CSV table of N, CA and C in Angstrom, one decimal:
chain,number,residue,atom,x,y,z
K,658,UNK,N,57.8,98.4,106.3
K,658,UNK,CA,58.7,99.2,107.1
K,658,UNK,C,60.0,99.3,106.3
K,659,UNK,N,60.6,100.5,106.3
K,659,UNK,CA,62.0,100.4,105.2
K,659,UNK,C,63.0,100.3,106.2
K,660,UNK,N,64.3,100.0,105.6
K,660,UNK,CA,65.5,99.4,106.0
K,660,UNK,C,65.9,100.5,106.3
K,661,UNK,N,67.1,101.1,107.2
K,661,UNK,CA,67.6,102.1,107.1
K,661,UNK,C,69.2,101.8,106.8
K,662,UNK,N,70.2,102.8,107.2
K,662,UNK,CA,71.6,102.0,106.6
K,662,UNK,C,71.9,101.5,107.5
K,663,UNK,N,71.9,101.5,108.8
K,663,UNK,CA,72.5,100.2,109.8
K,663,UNK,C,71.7,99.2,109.8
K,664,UNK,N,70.3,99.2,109.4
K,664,UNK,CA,69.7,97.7,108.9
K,664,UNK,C,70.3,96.7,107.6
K,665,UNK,N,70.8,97.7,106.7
K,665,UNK,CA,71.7,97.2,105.2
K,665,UNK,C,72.9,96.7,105.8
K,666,UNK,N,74.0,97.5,107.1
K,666,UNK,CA,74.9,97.1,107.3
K,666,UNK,C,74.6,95.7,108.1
K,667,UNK,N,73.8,96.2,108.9
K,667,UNK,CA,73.8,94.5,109.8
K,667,UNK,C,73.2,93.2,108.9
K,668,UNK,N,72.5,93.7,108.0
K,668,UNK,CA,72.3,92.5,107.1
K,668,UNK,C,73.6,91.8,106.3
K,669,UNK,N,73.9,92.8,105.8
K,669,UNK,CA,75.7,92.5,105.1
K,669,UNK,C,76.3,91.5,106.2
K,670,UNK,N,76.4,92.3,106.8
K,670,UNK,CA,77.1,91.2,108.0
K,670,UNK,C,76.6,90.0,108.6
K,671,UNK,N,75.2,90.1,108.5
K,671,UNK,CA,74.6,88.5,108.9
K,671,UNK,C,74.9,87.4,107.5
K,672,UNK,N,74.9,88.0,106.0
K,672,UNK,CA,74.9,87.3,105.1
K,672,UNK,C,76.6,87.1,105.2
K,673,UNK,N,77.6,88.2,105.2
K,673,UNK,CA,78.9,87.9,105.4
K,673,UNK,C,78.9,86.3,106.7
K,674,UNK,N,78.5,86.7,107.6
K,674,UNK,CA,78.6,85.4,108.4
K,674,UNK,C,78.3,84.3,108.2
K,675,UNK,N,77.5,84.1,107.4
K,675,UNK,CA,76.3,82.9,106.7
K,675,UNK,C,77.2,82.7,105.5
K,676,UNK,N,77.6,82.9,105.2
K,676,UNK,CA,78.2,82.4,103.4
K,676,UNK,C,79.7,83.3,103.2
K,677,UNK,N,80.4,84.2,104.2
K,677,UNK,CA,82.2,84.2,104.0
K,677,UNK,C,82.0,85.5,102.6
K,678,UNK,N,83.1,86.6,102.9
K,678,UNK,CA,82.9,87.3,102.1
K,678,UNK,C,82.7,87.1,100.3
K,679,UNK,N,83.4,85.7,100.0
K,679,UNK,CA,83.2,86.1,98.5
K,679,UNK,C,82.1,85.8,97.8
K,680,UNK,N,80.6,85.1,98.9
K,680,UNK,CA,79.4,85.1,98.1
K,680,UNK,C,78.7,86.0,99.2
K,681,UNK,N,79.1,87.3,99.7
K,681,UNK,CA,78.5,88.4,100.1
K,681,UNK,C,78.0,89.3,98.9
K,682,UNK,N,76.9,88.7,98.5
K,682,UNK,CA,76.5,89.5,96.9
K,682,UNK,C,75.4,90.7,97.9
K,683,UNK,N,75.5,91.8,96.6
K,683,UNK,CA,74.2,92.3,96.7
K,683,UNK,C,73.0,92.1,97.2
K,684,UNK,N,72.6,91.4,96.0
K,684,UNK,CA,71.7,90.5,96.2
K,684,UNK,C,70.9,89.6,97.5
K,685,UNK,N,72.3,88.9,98.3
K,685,UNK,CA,72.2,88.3,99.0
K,685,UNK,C,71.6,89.0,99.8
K,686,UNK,N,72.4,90.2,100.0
K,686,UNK,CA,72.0,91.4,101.3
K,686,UNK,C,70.6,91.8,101.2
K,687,UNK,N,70.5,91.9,99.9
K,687,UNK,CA,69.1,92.2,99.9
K,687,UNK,C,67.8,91.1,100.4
K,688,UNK,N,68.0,89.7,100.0
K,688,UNK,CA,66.9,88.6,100.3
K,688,UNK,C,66.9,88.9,101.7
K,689,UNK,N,68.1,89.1,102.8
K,689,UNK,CA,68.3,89.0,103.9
K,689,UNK,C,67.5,89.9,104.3
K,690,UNK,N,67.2,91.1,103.9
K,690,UNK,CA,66.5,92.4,104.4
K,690,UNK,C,65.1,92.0,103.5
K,691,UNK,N,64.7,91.0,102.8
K,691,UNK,CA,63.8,91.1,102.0
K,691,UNK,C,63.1,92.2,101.0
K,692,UNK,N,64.2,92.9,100.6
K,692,UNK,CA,64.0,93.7,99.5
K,692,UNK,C,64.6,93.5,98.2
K,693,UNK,N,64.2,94.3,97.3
K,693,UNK,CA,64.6,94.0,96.1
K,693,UNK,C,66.4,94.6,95.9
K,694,UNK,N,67.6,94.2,95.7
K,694,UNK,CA,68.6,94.9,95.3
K,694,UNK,C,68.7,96.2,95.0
K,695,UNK,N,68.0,96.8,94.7
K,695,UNK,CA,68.1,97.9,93.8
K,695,UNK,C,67.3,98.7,95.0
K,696,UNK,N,66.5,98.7,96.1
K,696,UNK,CA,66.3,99.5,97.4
K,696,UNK,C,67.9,99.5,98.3
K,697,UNK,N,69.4,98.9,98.4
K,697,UNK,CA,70.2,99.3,99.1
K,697,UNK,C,70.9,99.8,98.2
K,698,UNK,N,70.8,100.8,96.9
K,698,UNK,CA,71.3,101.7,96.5
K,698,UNK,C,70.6,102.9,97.1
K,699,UNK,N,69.3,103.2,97.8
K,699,UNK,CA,69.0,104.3,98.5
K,699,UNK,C,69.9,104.2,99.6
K,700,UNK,N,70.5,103.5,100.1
K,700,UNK,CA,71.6,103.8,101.1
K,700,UNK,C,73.0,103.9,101.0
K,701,UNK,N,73.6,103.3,100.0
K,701,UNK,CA,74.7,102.9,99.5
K,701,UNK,C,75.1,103.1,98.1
K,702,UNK,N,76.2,103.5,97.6
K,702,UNK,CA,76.5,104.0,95.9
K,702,UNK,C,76.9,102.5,95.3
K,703,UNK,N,77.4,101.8,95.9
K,703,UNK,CA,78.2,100.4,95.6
K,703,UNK,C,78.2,99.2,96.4
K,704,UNK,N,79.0,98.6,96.1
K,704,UNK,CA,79.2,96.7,97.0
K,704,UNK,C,80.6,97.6,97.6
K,705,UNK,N,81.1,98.4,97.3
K,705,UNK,CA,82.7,99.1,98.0
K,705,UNK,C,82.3,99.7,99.0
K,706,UNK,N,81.4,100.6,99.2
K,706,UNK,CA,80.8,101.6,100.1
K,706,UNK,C,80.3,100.8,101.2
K,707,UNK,N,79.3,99.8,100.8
K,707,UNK,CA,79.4,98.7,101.8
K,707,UNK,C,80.3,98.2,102.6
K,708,UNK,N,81.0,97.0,101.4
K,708,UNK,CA,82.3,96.8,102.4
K,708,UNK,C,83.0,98.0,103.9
K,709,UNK,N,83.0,99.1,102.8
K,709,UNK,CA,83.8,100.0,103.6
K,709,UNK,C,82.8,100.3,105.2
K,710,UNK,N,81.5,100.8,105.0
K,710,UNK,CA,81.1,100.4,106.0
K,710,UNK,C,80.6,99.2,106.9
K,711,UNK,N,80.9,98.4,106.4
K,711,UNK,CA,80.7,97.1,107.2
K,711,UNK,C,82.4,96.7,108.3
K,712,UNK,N,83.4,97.2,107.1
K,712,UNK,CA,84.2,97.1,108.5
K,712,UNK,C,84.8,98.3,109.4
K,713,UNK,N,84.1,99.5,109.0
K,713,UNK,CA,83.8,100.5,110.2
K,713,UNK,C,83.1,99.6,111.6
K,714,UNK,N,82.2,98.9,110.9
K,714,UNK,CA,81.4,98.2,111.9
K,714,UNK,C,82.3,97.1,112.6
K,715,UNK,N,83.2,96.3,112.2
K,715,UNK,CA,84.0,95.3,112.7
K,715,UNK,C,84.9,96.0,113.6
K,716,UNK,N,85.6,97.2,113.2
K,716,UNK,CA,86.4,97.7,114.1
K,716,UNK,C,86.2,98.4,115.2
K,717,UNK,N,84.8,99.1,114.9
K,717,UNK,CA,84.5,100.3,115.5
K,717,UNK,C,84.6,99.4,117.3
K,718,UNK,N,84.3,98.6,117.8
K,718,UNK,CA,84.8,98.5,119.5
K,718,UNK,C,86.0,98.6,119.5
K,719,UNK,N,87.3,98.6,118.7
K,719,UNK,CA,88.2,98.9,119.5
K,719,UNK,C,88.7,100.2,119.4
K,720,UNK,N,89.5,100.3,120.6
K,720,UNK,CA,89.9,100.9,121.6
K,720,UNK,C,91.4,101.5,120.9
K,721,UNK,N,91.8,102.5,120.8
K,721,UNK,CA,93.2,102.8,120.2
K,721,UNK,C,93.9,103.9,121.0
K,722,UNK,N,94.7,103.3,121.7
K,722,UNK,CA,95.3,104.2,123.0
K,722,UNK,C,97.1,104.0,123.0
K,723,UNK,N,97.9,104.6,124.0
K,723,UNK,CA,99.3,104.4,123.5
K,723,UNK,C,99.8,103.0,124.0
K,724,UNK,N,98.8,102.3,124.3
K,724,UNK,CA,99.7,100.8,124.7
K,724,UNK,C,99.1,100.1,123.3
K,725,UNK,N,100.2,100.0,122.2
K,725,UNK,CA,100.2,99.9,120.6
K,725,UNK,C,100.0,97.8,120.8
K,726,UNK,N,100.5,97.4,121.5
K,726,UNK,CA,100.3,96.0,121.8
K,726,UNK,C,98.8,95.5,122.3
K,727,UNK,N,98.1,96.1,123.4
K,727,UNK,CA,97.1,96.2,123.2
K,727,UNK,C,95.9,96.2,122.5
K,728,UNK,N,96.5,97.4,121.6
K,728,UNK,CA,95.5,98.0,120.9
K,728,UNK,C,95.2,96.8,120.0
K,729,UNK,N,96.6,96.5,119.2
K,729,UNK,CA,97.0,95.2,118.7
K,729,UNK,C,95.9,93.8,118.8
K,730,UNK,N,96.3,93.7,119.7
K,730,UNK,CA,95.3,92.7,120.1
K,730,UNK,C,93.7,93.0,120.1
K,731,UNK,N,93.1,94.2,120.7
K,731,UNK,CA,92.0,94.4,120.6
K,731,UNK,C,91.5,94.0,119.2
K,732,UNK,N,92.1,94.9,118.3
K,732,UNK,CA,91.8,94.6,116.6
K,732,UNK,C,92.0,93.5,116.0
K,733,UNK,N,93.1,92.6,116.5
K,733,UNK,CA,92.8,90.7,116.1
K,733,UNK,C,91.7,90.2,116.6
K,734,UNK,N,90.9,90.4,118.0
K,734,UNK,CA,89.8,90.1,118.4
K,734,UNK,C,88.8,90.4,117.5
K,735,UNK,N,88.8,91.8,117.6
K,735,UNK,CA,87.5,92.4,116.9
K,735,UNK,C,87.2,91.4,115.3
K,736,UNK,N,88.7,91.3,114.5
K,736,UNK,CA,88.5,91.0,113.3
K,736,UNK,C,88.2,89.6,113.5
K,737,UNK,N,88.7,88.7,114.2
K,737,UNK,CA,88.4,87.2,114.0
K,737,UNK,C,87.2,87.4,115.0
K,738,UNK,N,86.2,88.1,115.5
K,738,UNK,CA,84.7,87.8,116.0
K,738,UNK,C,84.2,87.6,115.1
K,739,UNK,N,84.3,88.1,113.4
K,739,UNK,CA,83.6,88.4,112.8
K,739,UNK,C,84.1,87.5,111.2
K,740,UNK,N,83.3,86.4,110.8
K,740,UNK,CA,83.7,85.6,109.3
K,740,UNK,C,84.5,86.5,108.7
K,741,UNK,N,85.6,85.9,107.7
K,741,UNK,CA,85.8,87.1,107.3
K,741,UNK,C,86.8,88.7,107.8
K,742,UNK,N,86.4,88.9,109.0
K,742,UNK,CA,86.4,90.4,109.0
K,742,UNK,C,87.8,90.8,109.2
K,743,UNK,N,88.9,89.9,109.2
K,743,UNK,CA,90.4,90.5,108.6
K,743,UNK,C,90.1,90.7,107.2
K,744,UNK,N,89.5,89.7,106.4
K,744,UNK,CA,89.4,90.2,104.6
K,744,UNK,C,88.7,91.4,104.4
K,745,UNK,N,87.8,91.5,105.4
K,745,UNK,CA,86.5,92.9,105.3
K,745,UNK,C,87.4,94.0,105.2
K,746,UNK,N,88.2,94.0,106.2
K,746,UNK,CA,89.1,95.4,106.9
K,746,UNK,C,90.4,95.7,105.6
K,747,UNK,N,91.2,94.0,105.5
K,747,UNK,CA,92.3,94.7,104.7
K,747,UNK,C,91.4,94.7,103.1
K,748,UNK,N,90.5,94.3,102.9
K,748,UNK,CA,90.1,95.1,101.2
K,748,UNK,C,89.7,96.8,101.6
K,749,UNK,N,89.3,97.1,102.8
K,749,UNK,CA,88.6,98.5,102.4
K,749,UNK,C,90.3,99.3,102.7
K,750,UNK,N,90.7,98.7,103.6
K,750,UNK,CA,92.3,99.7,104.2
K,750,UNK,C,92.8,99.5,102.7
K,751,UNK,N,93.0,98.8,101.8
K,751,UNK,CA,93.9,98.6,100.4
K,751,UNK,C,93.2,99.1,99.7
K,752,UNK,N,92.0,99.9,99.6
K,752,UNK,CA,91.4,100.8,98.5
K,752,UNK,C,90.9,102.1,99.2
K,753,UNK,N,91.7,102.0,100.5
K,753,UNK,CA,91.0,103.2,101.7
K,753,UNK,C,89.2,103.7,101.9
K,754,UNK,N,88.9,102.4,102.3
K,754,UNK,CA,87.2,102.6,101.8
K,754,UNK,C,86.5,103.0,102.9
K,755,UNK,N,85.3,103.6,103.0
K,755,UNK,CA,84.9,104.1,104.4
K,755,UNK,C,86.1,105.1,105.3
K,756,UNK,N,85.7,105.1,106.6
K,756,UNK,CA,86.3,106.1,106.8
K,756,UNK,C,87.2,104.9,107.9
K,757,UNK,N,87.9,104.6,107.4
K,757,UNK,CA,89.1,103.7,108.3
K,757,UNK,C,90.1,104.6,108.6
K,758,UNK,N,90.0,105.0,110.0
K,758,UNK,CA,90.5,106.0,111.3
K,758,UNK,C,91.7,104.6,111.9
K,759,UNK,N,91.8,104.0,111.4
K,759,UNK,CA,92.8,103.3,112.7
K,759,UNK,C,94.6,103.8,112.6
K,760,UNK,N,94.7,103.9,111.0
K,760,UNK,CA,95.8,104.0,110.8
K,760,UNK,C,96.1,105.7,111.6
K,761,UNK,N,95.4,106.2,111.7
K,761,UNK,CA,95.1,107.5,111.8
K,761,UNK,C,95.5,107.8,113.3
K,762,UNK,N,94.5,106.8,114.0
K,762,UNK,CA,94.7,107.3,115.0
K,762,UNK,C,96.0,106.3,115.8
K,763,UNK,N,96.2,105.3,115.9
K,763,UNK,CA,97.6,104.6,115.5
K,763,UNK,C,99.4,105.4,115.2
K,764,UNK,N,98.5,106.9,114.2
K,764,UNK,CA,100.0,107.6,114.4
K,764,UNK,C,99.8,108.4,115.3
K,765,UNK,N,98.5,108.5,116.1
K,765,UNK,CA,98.7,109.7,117.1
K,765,UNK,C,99.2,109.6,118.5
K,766,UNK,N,99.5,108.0,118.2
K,766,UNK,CA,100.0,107.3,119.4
K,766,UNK,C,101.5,106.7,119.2
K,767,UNK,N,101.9,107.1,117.5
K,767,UNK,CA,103.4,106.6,117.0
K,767,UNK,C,103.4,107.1,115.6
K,768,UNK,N,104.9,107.0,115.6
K,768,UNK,CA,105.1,106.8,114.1
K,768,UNK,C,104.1,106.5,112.9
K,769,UNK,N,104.1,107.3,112.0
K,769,UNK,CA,102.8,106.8,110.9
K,769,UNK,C,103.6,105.7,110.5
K,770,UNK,N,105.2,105.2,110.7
K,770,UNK,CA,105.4,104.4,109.5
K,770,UNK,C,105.6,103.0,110.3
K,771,UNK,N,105.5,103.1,111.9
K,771,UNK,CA,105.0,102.3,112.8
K,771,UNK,C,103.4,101.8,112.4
K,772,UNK,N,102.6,103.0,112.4
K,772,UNK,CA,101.0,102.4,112.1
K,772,UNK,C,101.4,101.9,111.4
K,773,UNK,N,101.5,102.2,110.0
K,773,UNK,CA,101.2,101.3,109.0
K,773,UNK,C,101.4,99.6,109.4
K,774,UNK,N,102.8,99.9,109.6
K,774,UNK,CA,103.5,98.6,109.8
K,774,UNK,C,102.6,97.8,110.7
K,775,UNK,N,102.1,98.5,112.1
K,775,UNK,CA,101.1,97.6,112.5
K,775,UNK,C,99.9,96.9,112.2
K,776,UNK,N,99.5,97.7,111.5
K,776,UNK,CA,98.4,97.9,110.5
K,776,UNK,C,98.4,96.5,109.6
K,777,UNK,N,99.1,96.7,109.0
K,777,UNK,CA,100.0,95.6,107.6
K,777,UNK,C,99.6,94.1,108.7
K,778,UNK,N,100.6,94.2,109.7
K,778,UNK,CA,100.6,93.2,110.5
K,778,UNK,C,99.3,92.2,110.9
K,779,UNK,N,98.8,93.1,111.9
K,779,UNK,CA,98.1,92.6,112.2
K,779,UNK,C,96.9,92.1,111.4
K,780,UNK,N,96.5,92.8,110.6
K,780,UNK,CA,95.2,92.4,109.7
K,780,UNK,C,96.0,91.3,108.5
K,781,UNK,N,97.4,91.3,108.1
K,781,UNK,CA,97.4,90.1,107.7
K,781,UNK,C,97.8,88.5,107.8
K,782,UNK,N,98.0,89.0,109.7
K,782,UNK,CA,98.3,87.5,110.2
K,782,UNK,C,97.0,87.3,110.6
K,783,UNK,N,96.3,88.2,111.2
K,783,UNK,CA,94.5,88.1,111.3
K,783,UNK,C,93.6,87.4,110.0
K,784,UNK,N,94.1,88.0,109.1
K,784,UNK,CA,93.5,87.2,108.0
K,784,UNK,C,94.0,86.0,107.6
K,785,UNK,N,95.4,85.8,107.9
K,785,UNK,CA,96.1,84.0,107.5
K,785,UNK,C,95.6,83.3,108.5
K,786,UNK,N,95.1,84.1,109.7
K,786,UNK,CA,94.7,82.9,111.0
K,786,UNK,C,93.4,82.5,110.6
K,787,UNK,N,92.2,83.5,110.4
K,787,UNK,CA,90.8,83.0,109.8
K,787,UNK,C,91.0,81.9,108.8
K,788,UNK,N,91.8,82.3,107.5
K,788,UNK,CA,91.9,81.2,107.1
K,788,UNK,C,91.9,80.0,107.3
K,789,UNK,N,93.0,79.6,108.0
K,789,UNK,CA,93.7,78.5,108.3
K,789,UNK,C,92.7,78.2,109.2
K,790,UNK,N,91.9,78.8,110.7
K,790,UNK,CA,90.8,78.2,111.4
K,790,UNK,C,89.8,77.6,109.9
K,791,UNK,N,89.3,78.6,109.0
K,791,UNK,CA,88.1,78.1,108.1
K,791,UNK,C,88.7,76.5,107.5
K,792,UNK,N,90.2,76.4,107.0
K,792,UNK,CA,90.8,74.9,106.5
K,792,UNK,C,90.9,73.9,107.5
K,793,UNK,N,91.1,74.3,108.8
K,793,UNK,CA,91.1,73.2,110.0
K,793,UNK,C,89.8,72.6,110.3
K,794,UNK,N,88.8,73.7,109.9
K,794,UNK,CA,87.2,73.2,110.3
K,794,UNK,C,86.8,72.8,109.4
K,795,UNK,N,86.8,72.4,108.3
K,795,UNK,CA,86.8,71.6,107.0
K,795,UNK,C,87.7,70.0,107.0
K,796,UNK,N,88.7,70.1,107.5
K,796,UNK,CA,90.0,69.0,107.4
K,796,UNK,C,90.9,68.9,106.6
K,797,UNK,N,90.4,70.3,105.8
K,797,UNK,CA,91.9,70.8,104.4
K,797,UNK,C,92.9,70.3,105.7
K,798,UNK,N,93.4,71.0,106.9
K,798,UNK,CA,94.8,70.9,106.7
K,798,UNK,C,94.4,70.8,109.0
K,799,UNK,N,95.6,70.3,109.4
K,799,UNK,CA,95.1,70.7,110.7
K,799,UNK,C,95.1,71.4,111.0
K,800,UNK,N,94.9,71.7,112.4
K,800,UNK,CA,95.0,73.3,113.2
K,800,UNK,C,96.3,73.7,113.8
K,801,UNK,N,96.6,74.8,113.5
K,801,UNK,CA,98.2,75.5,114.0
K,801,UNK,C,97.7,75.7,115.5
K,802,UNK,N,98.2,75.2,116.2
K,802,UNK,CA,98.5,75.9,117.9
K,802,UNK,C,99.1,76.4,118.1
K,803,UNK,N,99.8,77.3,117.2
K,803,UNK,CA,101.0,78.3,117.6
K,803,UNK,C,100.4,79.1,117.2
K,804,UNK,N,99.4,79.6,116.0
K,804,UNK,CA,99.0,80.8,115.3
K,804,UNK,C,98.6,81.7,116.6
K,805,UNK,N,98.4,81.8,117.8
K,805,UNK,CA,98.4,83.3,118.7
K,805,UNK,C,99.4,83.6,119.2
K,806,UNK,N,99.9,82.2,119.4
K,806,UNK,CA,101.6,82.8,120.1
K,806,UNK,C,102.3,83.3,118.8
K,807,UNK,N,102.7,83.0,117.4
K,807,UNK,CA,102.9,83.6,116.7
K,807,UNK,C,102.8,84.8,116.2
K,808,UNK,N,101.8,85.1,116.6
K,808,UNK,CA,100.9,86.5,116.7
K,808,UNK,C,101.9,86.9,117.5
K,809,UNK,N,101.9,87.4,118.9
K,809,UNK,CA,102.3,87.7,119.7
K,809,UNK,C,104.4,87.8,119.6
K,810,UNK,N,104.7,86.8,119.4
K,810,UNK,CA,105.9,87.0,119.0
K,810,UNK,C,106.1,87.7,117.5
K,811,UNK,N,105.4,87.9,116.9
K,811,UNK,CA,105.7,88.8,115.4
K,811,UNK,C,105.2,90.5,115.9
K,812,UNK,N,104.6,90.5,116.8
K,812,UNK,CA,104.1,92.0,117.5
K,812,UNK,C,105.2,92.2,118.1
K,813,UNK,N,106.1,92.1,119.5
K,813,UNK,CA,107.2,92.0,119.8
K,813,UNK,C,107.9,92.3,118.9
K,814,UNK,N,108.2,91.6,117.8
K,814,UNK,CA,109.2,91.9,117.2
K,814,UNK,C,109.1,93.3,116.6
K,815,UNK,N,107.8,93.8,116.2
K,815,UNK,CA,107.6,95.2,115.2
K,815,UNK,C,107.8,96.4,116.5
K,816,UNK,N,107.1,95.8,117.9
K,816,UNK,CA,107.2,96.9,118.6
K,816,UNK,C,108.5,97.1,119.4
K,817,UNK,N,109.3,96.3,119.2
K,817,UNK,CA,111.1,96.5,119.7
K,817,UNK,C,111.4,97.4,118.8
């Protein structure tokens, strides 16, 4: 039976979860789907194309409406459900990969120079918090109990 491209993406994403984006190989995606490498170029041009669809997939449940704190929040959830998926989001938003609508729809609720700014935000305290969970669950370093309330008060502050 062949894979189709939401079979390639959910695989990406089971191997993203299983081994953290920087041994998300090709490859990998492929054993996972049990095909050869060279069958998810019938779906995909690249390892970029991927990414970029894979965090369409991380984002796509949230919700982007004019309560910008909300929304906020929705998209730190979405991204820390998923290993990784603050790294997933800000490598495709920093090379604009797939079709990432947030910033997009974000100005249609404010300032584009607000989205951004939210944007910026949130996916890189999203991504310093993954981290720092992945070093606390190892014993690199201990666990911050402030990283949500800090969230929360750095939001505040962008949306004053």
């Amino acid at each position: 039976m062949a894979n189709s491209l939401d079979d390639v993406v959910s695989g990406a994403l089971r191997v993203l979860d299983a081994y953290g984006l920087e041994y998300c190989t090709m490859r990998r995606v492929a054993g996972e789907l049990g095909v050869q490498p060279s069958a998810l170029y019938h779906h995909v041009a690249d390892k970029q194309t991927l990414l970029g669809l894979m965090a369409d997939r991380v984002v796509a449940p949230v919700e982007v409406d004019a309560d910008l704190a909300a929304t906020s929040q929705r998209l730190r959830t979405a991204m820390l459900a998923v290993r990784d998926g603050a790294e997933v989001v800000a490598t495709t938003a920093a090379f604009r990969l797939g079709q990432f609508a947030l910033e997009t729809a974000l100005a249609d609720h404010s300032d584009r120079d607000v989205a951004r700014t939210l944007l910026l935000y949130v996916v890189g305290h999203t991504q310093a918090t993954q981290l720092h969970r992945q070093a606390a669950a190892v014993g690199i370093v201990e666990a911050d109990p402030d990283l949500d309330a800090s969230f929360e008060r750095g939001l505040a502050i962008i949306l004053r």
